[in-house]
Amino acid sequence: MRRVYLDNAATTRVAPEVVEVVVAYMQDKYGNPSSVHEFGRTVRRSLQTARQQVAELINANCPGEIYFTGSGTEADNLAIKGIVLNGEGKRHIITSAVEHHAILHTCEDLEENHGCRVTYLPVNGYGMVDPASVREAIADDTALVSIMYANNEVGTIQPIREIAAICREKGVLMHTDAVQGVGQLPIDVQADGVDMLTLSAHKIYGPKGVGALYVRSGVKIRPIIHGGGQERGLRSGTEGIPAIMGLGKAAELARLRLPEYGERLTRLRDRLITGLLERVPYSCLNGHPVKRLPANANISFSSVEGEALLLDLDLHGIAASSGSACSSGSEAPSHVLTAMGVSVEEARGSVRLTLGLETSAEDIDYTIDTLAAVVERLRAFSPLGEKGAQHV
Amino acid sequence: MYNDIVIDHFTNPRNTGELADADGSGKVGSPTCGDIMMVTIKVADNRIQDVKFKTFGCGAAIASGSMLTEMVKGKTITEALQITDAMVAEALGGLPEPKLHCSNLAASALHEAIKDYQAKQNG
Ligand SMILES: Cc1ncc(COP(=O)(O)O)c(C=O)c1O
Ligand SMILES: [Zn+2]
């Protein structure tokens, strides 16, 4: 059976060049970068290389603006809590309704337990934030605006430059969770004008359990993890060197791959989207048709349930994910699709297919054929008919 | 996540569809996740002669519908009414805990179908 991994937004396969680096820093260069001896000093220099590699990928002004963390989630937590609790006393946060839970649940905690006020900006039918709504929401006590670079479920790319320009003008800090955008889009923190940016290694063919926060020089941010003062006091804890070195290597490879990588994925993605929409009646694309991540296709099929689709795809060797409640074991369908105004039924029949480095045109064609057959099979015994609930 | 029995009923569901000349039909939806189950029955001599199901739902819901139809065929009305959600899940060899609510639809839809049949008898 053919095996097709189309869940690269969940995580990616670590590149062989990265594995080599990670192993070397476990086996041979195992020193603690804080140590004064040569074992430590070598690793301390390497750490600086990794910082440089990440800085170059996003065009940071200097490597010192990169802080390694234990995950993308931790970098998001640090960005938000580190600013809100920095002593300036500003307690208002502006974010969007479609952020990753790493942002949303952090904001909810600050709201419930730390006396913060949070504005969750709505999105349009494509999942896009209106920059004008950011301007309107900014108040005297706004500490931070945090809007994701691109959405992990529907792939919609946000108008980050416009939003960042408004923040600059108003003197408000701007953070962007670019976990899904980094590696696929040509991100330039200086041209984009953001003050902070989150990235995560395991979405760009690096190891799991390591991320980074870009913090523009001069931004006043407070640590959320205290201890030995590593990462210039912002993130204590002995540096996870093998993973960090892996992230550095993955960042370098990502930079060298762009922009051809994005162009290649976009072609494959459009072949997949067009193929599915043509082959399967009563299917529709979720998210923006062009302002979307090169790797992301998210399609709803009426009258069938996402978890059943995923299960059947899995039995055919295809790995995908879904915004359905039953697939996540939760009670409500995806908060992203809901915020976009997608009906509950349409949200339940959504499938996210995310492409990667190893995806071939044959994989795409196999997926189109298989998914079309699976939808047809499940619709045959759906009490909603093929058109869906709104039509019966 | 699912055992072989569940996967078998999911990939080859028995008795799918809707009986054209049904004596009773029942349709229920899960308030928790929105799964929908529909069961139609044909009754003769107080026995369920034929049964079919349709599902809009996850793998657990589909497998439960299929298993239910196998369990209920040939049973008397009294016996059929004794089939519970737990019995369907057990016949499937168990389901993951967060999926139990999805399997709860099958027996309920059957009981609705029987109620519908009985109402028609008395009406
Ligand atoms: C948009 C976004 N933000 C944050 C994260 C969390 O990153 P990590 O898995 O490294 O904690 C993810 C990954 O799922 C993501 O897609
Ligand atoms: Zn279900």
XYZ file of C-alpha atoms and ligand atoms in Angstrom:
532
model
C 0.000 0.000 0.000
C 1.151 3.503 -0.822
C 1.894 5.622 2.247
C 1.258 9.331 1.919
C 1.968 11.716 4.767
C -0.148 14.821 4.351
C -0.042 16.089 7.911
C 3.068 18.244 7.739
C 1.311 21.058 9.616
C 1.145 18.708 12.611
C 4.801 17.827 12.354
C 7.466 17.011 9.790
C 10.032 14.275 9.299
C 13.444 15.379 10.542
C 15.828 15.985 7.619
C 18.804 13.563 7.501
C 21.275 16.474 7.631
C 19.550 17.635 10.808
C 19.649 14.170 12.381
C 23.389 14.090 11.787
C 23.867 17.385 13.620
C 21.615 16.353 16.514
C 23.491 13.079 16.978
C 26.852 14.813 16.898
C 25.794 17.099 19.737
C 24.620 14.166 21.813
C 27.526 11.857 21.137
C 30.612 14.003 20.700
C 30.001 17.630 21.553
C 28.125 17.023 24.760
C 29.513 19.824 26.889
C 27.435 22.346 28.796
C 27.741 25.732 27.108
C 27.988 27.391 30.534
C 31.139 25.451 31.439
C 34.498 27.188 31.266
C 36.444 24.192 29.921
C 36.924 23.369 26.275
C 33.989 20.901 26.212
C 31.736 23.774 27.145
C 33.420 26.469 25.102
C 33.066 24.526 21.823
C 29.381 24.113 22.402
C 28.996 27.772 23.381
C 30.423 28.764 20.003
C 28.095 26.305 18.239
C 25.119 27.783 20.020
C 26.016 31.112 18.492
C 26.076 29.491 15.047
C 22.569 28.123 15.533
C 21.390 31.557 16.623
C 22.933 33.018 13.476
C 21.235 30.401 11.282
C 17.825 31.191 12.744
C 18.439 34.934 12.559
C 19.291 34.647 8.862
C 16.150 32.699 8.069
C 13.924 35.526 9.273
C 16.397 38.344 8.579
C 16.796 39.451 12.184
C 19.205 42.330 12.638
C 21.524 40.266 14.835
C 21.723 36.755 16.328
C 21.259 38.234 19.800
C 17.619 38.815 18.973
C 16.981 35.066 18.875
C 16.039 33.297 22.136
C 15.703 29.519 22.130
C 12.765 27.977 23.951
C 11.430 24.487 24.604
C 8.714 24.750 21.932
C 6.683 27.108 19.795
C 4.089 27.027 22.553
C 6.630 28.247 25.105
C 7.778 31.030 22.776
C 4.136 32.158 22.429
C 3.708 32.100 26.208
C 6.921 34.048 26.679
C 5.964 36.684 24.125
C 2.612 37.384 25.699
C 3.275 36.938 29.410
C 6.735 38.443 29.103
C 5.310 41.670 27.731
C 2.147 41.940 29.796
C 4.052 41.283 33.017
C 7.044 43.497 32.125
C 6.152 46.106 34.702
C 4.770 48.753 32.364
C 1.353 48.027 33.791
C -0.487 47.791 30.495
C -3.098 45.081 30.705
C -4.829 44.994 27.321
C -4.007 42.409 24.643
C -5.335 42.310 21.103
C -5.342 38.990 19.290
C -7.593 37.135 16.860
C -10.258 34.477 17.191
C -8.312 32.066 14.973
C -5.009 31.867 16.861
C -3.421 28.617 17.966
C -4.350 27.508 21.479
C -0.827 28.414 22.598
C -1.937 32.036 22.201
C -5.631 31.738 23.024
C -5.259 29.742 26.215
C -2.429 31.986 27.384
C -4.658 35.026 26.861
C -7.532 33.316 28.655
C -5.294 32.611 31.635
C -4.170 36.232 31.772
C -7.798 37.319 31.567
C -8.977 34.997 34.308
C -6.045 35.133 36.693
C -4.027 38.265 36.063
C -6.586 41.015 35.526
C -5.956 41.415 31.800
C -8.427 42.508 29.168
C -8.280 40.687 25.838
C -9.838 41.657 22.517
C -10.345 38.697 20.184
C -10.675 40.203 16.739
C -13.126 38.513 14.375
C -12.112 37.255 10.924
C -13.866 37.268 7.575
C -15.034 34.172 5.701
C -11.474 33.454 4.589
C -10.180 33.632 8.146
C -8.510 36.988 7.637
C -8.190 39.795 10.181
C -9.098 43.295 9.008
C -6.180 45.640 9.827
C -8.707 48.432 10.444
C -10.143 46.397 13.307
C -6.709 46.340 14.933
C -6.518 50.122 14.729
C -9.967 50.447 16.289
C -9.171 48.052 19.108
C -5.953 49.741 20.229
C -6.451 51.560 23.526
C -4.224 53.510 25.924
C -3.493 50.399 27.948
C -2.804 48.077 25.005
C 0.405 46.212 25.760
C 0.559 43.954 22.773
C -1.016 42.919 19.490
C -0.509 39.235 18.625
C -1.712 38.051 15.231
C -0.508 34.826 13.635
C 1.459 34.973 10.383
C -0.562 32.176 8.801
C -3.236 29.903 10.161
C -2.408 26.299 10.982
C -5.828 24.911 10.054
C -6.951 26.788 6.960
C -3.618 28.249 5.844
C -4.809 31.838 5.464
C -1.955 34.365 5.511
C -2.694 37.473 7.568
C -1.930 41.036 6.412
C 0.985 41.195 8.862
C 2.781 44.177 7.336
C -0.307 46.347 7.426
C -1.067 45.357 10.999
C 2.547 45.885 12.071
C 2.565 49.340 10.481
C -0.504 50.309 12.469
C 1.112 49.039 15.682
C 4.292 51.019 14.964
C 2.283 54.138 14.321
C 0.362 53.685 17.569
C 3.438 52.718 19.574
C 2.108 49.261 20.442
C 4.248 46.113 20.365
C 3.420 43.490 17.754
C 4.001 39.742 18.032
C 3.323 37.180 15.357
C 3.094 33.403 15.738
C 4.839 32.360 12.525
C 5.146 28.670 13.392
C 3.340 27.713 10.183
C 4.684 30.476 7.978
C 8.398 30.071 8.646
C 10.104 27.915 6.050
C 7.271 28.242 3.529
C 7.077 32.022 3.165
C 9.904 34.539 2.744
C 9.641 36.071 6.210
C 11.640 39.197 6.987
C 11.078 40.542 10.488
C 12.604 43.909 9.612
C 10.615 44.480 6.417
C 7.483 43.054 8.053
C 8.008 45.387 10.989
C 7.182 42.959 13.787
C 8.703 43.231 17.262
C 8.478 39.557 18.148
C 8.062 36.342 16.200
C 7.563 32.707 17.225
C 8.901 29.742 15.301
C 9.120 26.014 15.962
C 11.686 23.496 14.714
C 9.478 20.474 14.174
C 7.423 22.195 11.480
C 10.523 22.810 9.355
C 12.110 19.338 9.370
C 13.806 19.934 12.699
C 13.450 18.123 16.034
C 10.444 18.337 18.339
C 10.659 20.194 21.620
C 12.530 23.289 20.507
C 11.394 26.677 19.308
C 12.605 30.238 19.254
C 11.334 33.700 19.954
C 12.684 36.619 17.991
C 12.681 39.738 20.164
C 13.748 42.964 18.490
C 16.552 44.697 20.385
C 15.178 47.215 22.822
C 11.886 45.444 23.537
C 11.352 45.208 27.288
C 10.410 41.622 28.074
C 10.413 39.659 31.314
C 11.277 35.962 31.704
C 8.583 33.444 32.612
C 11.094 30.732 33.523
C 13.671 31.570 36.179
C 16.903 29.863 37.103
C 20.480 29.867 35.925
C 20.071 32.845 33.630
C 20.684 31.137 30.284
C 19.560 32.852 27.067
C 20.694 36.180 28.533
C 18.351 35.732 31.445
C 15.209 35.406 29.363
C 14.959 31.624 29.390
C 16.738 29.760 32.123
C 17.528 26.082 31.894
C 20.539 24.322 30.397
C 20.168 24.815 26.661
C 18.781 21.787 24.817
C 21.846 21.819 22.624
C 21.168 18.823 20.322
C 17.672 20.131 19.538
C 18.846 23.745 19.225
C 21.654 22.748 16.864
C 19.068 20.750 14.905
C 16.863 23.826 14.693
C 19.830 25.853 13.459
C 20.540 23.341 10.723
C 16.858 23.085 9.798
C 16.690 26.892 9.567
C 19.709 26.979 7.288
C 18.220 24.301 5.019
C 14.883 26.121 4.969
C 16.558 29.362 3.918
C 18.444 27.635 1.100
C 15.232 25.944 -0.082
C 13.255 29.148 -0.400
C 11.644 30.348 -2.596
C 11.624 27.276 -4.907
C 10.221 25.130 -2.110
C 7.203 27.393 -1.689
C 6.618 27.541 -5.429
C 6.790 23.769 -5.782
C 4.381 23.218 -2.886
C 1.989 25.816 -4.263
C 1.804 23.950 -7.579
C 1.149 20.630 -5.849
C -1.359 22.228 -3.485
C -3.327 23.753 -6.347
C -3.305 20.452 -8.202
C -4.784 18.839 -5.087
C -7.388 21.538 -4.446
C -8.517 21.785 -8.074
C -8.568 18.020 -8.442
C -10.727 17.498 -5.369
C -13.166 20.323 -6.075
C -13.628 19.050 -9.632
C -13.983 15.404 -8.727
C -16.158 15.618 -5.642
C -19.562 17.316 -5.841
C -20.614 19.433 -2.860
C -17.083 20.122 -1.721
C -15.633 23.528 -0.954
C -12.327 25.099 -0.038
C -11.861 26.573 3.437
C -9.580 29.582 3.746
C -8.267 32.023 1.165
C -7.766 30.729 -2.398
C -4.414 32.482 -2.945
C -3.316 34.154 0.285
C -2.688 30.754 1.803
C 0.243 28.667 2.913
C 1.838 26.793 0.008
C 1.480 23.533 1.927
C -2.128 23.846 3.060
C -5.331 22.493 1.533
C -8.467 22.439 3.685
C -11.638 21.126 2.114
C -15.136 20.464 3.421
C -17.258 17.649 2.056
C -20.939 17.916 2.870
C -22.824 15.017 4.502
C -19.757 13.153 5.708
C -17.974 13.367 9.012
C -14.299 14.282 9.212
C -13.220 11.566 11.621
C -14.749 8.880 9.408
C -12.941 10.403 6.433
C -9.634 10.418 8.314
C -10.079 6.839 9.425
C -10.834 5.643 5.910
C -7.932 7.652 4.477
C -5.657 6.147 7.114
C -6.758 2.667 6.079
C -5.660 3.664 2.558
C -2.264 4.836 3.812
C -3.007 8.557 3.765
C -2.384 10.651 6.883
C -4.486 13.818 7.208
C -6.298 15.763 9.909
C -9.698 17.336 10.446
C -11.514 20.192 12.155
C -14.245 17.801 13.199
C -15.198 17.512 16.863
C -15.281 13.734 16.706
C -11.698 13.600 15.429
C -10.395 15.577 18.378
C -12.694 13.959 20.914
C -13.913 17.433 21.833
C -17.472 18.648 21.825
C -17.266 21.510 19.383
C -15.864 21.691 15.862
C -12.717 23.741 15.190
C -12.758 27.272 16.634
C -11.101 28.496 13.445
C -13.806 27.262 11.080
C -16.473 28.439 13.511
C -14.945 31.944 13.646
C -14.950 32.003 9.837
C -18.695 31.404 9.841
C -18.444 27.908 8.366
C -21.589 25.959 9.308
C -21.247 23.264 11.944
C -22.031 20.581 9.410
C -19.506 21.888 6.888
C -16.898 22.179 9.654
C -17.520 18.578 10.652
C -16.791 17.388 7.126
C -13.506 19.248 6.835
C -10.197 17.640 6.012
C -6.811 19.336 6.255
C -4.113 18.040 3.930
C -0.678 19.583 4.440
C 2.114 18.909 1.985
C 5.828 18.667 2.586
C 9.276 18.087 1.208
C 8.574 14.487 0.277
C 5.161 14.999 -1.336
C 5.105 13.972 -4.998
C 2.637 14.586 -7.824
C 1.793 10.864 -7.667
C 0.937 11.245 -3.982
C -1.415 14.068 -4.878
C -3.148 12.093 -7.602
C -3.473 9.035 -5.364
C -4.985 11.255 -2.666
C -7.515 12.780 -5.049
C -8.617 9.346 -6.275
C -8.784 7.874 -2.797
C -10.552 10.786 -1.166
C -13.140 10.941 -3.957
C -13.883 7.232 -3.478
C -14.006 7.490 0.306
C -16.431 10.419 0.233
C -18.661 8.552 -2.201
C -18.705 5.451 -0.017
C -19.570 7.345 3.164
C -22.189 9.502 1.466
C -23.967 6.408 0.197
C -25.242 5.722 3.708
C -25.393 9.245 5.071
C -28.891 10.262 6.184
C -28.108 13.741 4.838
C -27.818 12.680 1.201
C -24.838 14.006 -0.730
C -25.837 17.643 -0.688
C -25.902 18.066 3.044
C -28.363 19.177 5.676
C -29.189 22.570 4.282
C -30.598 20.974 1.141
C -32.824 18.181 2.536
C -7.375 3.677 18.239
C -10.118 1.250 17.156
C -10.007 -2.540 17.409
C -10.376 -4.932 14.464
C -14.109 -5.526 14.978
C -14.813 -1.797 14.818
C -12.604 -1.382 11.764
C -14.335 -4.322 10.065
C -17.795 -2.824 10.639
C -16.529 0.588 9.574
C -15.022 -0.623 6.304
C -17.792 -3.115 5.500
C -20.879 -1.837 7.258
C -23.753 -4.344 7.196
C -27.304 -3.387 6.269
C -26.743 0.175 5.201
C -29.524 2.194 3.671
C -33.192 2.783 4.265
C -36.040 0.250 3.932
C -38.471 1.570 1.345
C -41.529 -0.022 2.946
C -40.442 0.363 6.567
C -42.888 -0.374 9.388
C -41.015 1.931 11.696
C -38.286 4.507 11.449
C -36.248 6.371 14.032
C -33.685 9.158 13.759
C -31.631 10.571 16.591
C -28.803 13.054 16.845
C -26.068 13.423 19.412
C -26.240 16.700 21.281
C -22.562 16.260 22.105
C -20.957 15.945 18.702
C -23.774 16.187 16.167
C -23.598 12.612 14.851
C -26.892 11.434 13.348
C -28.239 7.863 13.224
C -31.276 6.619 11.332
C -32.735 3.128 11.677
C -35.627 1.634 9.695
C -37.281 -1.694 10.528
C -39.626 -4.195 8.927
C -41.709 -6.169 11.427
C -43.649 -9.418 10.927
C -45.101 -11.708 13.611
C -43.767 -9.347 16.245
C -40.231 -9.983 14.998
C -37.775 -7.662 13.316
C -37.530 -9.201 9.857
C -35.296 -6.596 8.340
C -33.373 -3.563 9.473
C -31.197 -0.920 7.840
C -29.246 2.059 9.107
C -27.753 5.305 7.873
C -25.178 7.361 9.717
C -23.674 10.801 9.519
C -20.887 10.387 11.989
C -17.496 9.147 12.957
C -16.064 5.659 12.676
C -17.504 4.635 16.041
C -20.986 5.779 15.060
C -20.872 3.923 11.736
C -19.582 0.710 13.314
C -22.254 0.924 16.033
C -25.036 1.262 13.476
C -23.714 -1.715 11.580
C -23.300 -3.865 14.688
C -26.753 -2.956 15.933
C -28.407 -4.167 12.734
C -26.684 -7.532 13.123
C -27.718 -7.804 16.755
C -31.339 -6.967 16.177
C -32.264 -8.963 13.079
C -34.720 -11.751 13.914
C -35.265 -10.548 17.477
C -38.752 -10.079 18.916
C -39.839 -6.533 19.704
C -39.438 -7.230 23.419
C -35.908 -8.559 22.920
C -34.984 -5.648 20.672
C -36.124 -3.160 23.265
C -33.693 -4.728 25.713
C -30.665 -3.901 23.572
C -28.725 -1.130 25.262
C -25.979 1.246 24.201
C -23.543 -0.653 26.375
C -24.420 -3.946 24.659
C -23.623 -2.460 21.240
C -20.288 -1.105 22.457
C -19.510 -4.440 24.088
C -20.355 -6.385 20.930
C -17.862 -4.155 19.137
C -15.202 -5.270 21.583
C -15.186 -1.923 23.336
C -14.676 1.650 22.182
C -12.296 4.384 23.301
C -13.878 6.338 26.151
C -14.307 9.666 24.271
C -16.127 7.736 21.548
C -18.746 6.049 23.716
C -21.254 8.846 23.206
C -21.091 8.227 19.459
C -22.093 4.580 19.906
C -25.028 5.589 22.068
C -27.024 6.639 19.039
C -27.600 3.197 17.558
C -29.773 1.665 20.301
C -31.667 4.946 20.712
C -32.462 5.120 16.997
C -33.679 1.522 17.112
C -35.906 2.225 20.098
C -37.320 5.245 18.272
C -38.045 3.076 15.259
C -39.871 0.546 17.437
C -41.870 3.339 19.081
C -42.800 4.584 15.622
C -43.880 1.071 14.623
C -45.953 0.657 17.791
C -47.590 4.049 17.329
C -48.605 3.056 13.810
C -50.012 -0.263 15.132
C -52.106 1.492 17.718
C -52.995 4.414 15.508
C 0.342 28.259 14.672
C 1.003 27.411 15.708
N 1.442 27.980 16.834
C 2.053 27.258 17.795
C 2.241 25.899 17.665
C 2.888 25.144 18.777
O 4.207 24.801 18.488
P 4.923 23.620 19.310
O 4.308 22.355 18.822
O 6.363 23.731 18.963
O 4.656 23.874 20.753
C 1.784 25.270 16.509
C 1.953 23.805 16.340
O 1.061 23.016 16.453
C 1.145 26.038 15.518
O 0.680 25.472 14.396
Zn -18.861 10.548 16.745
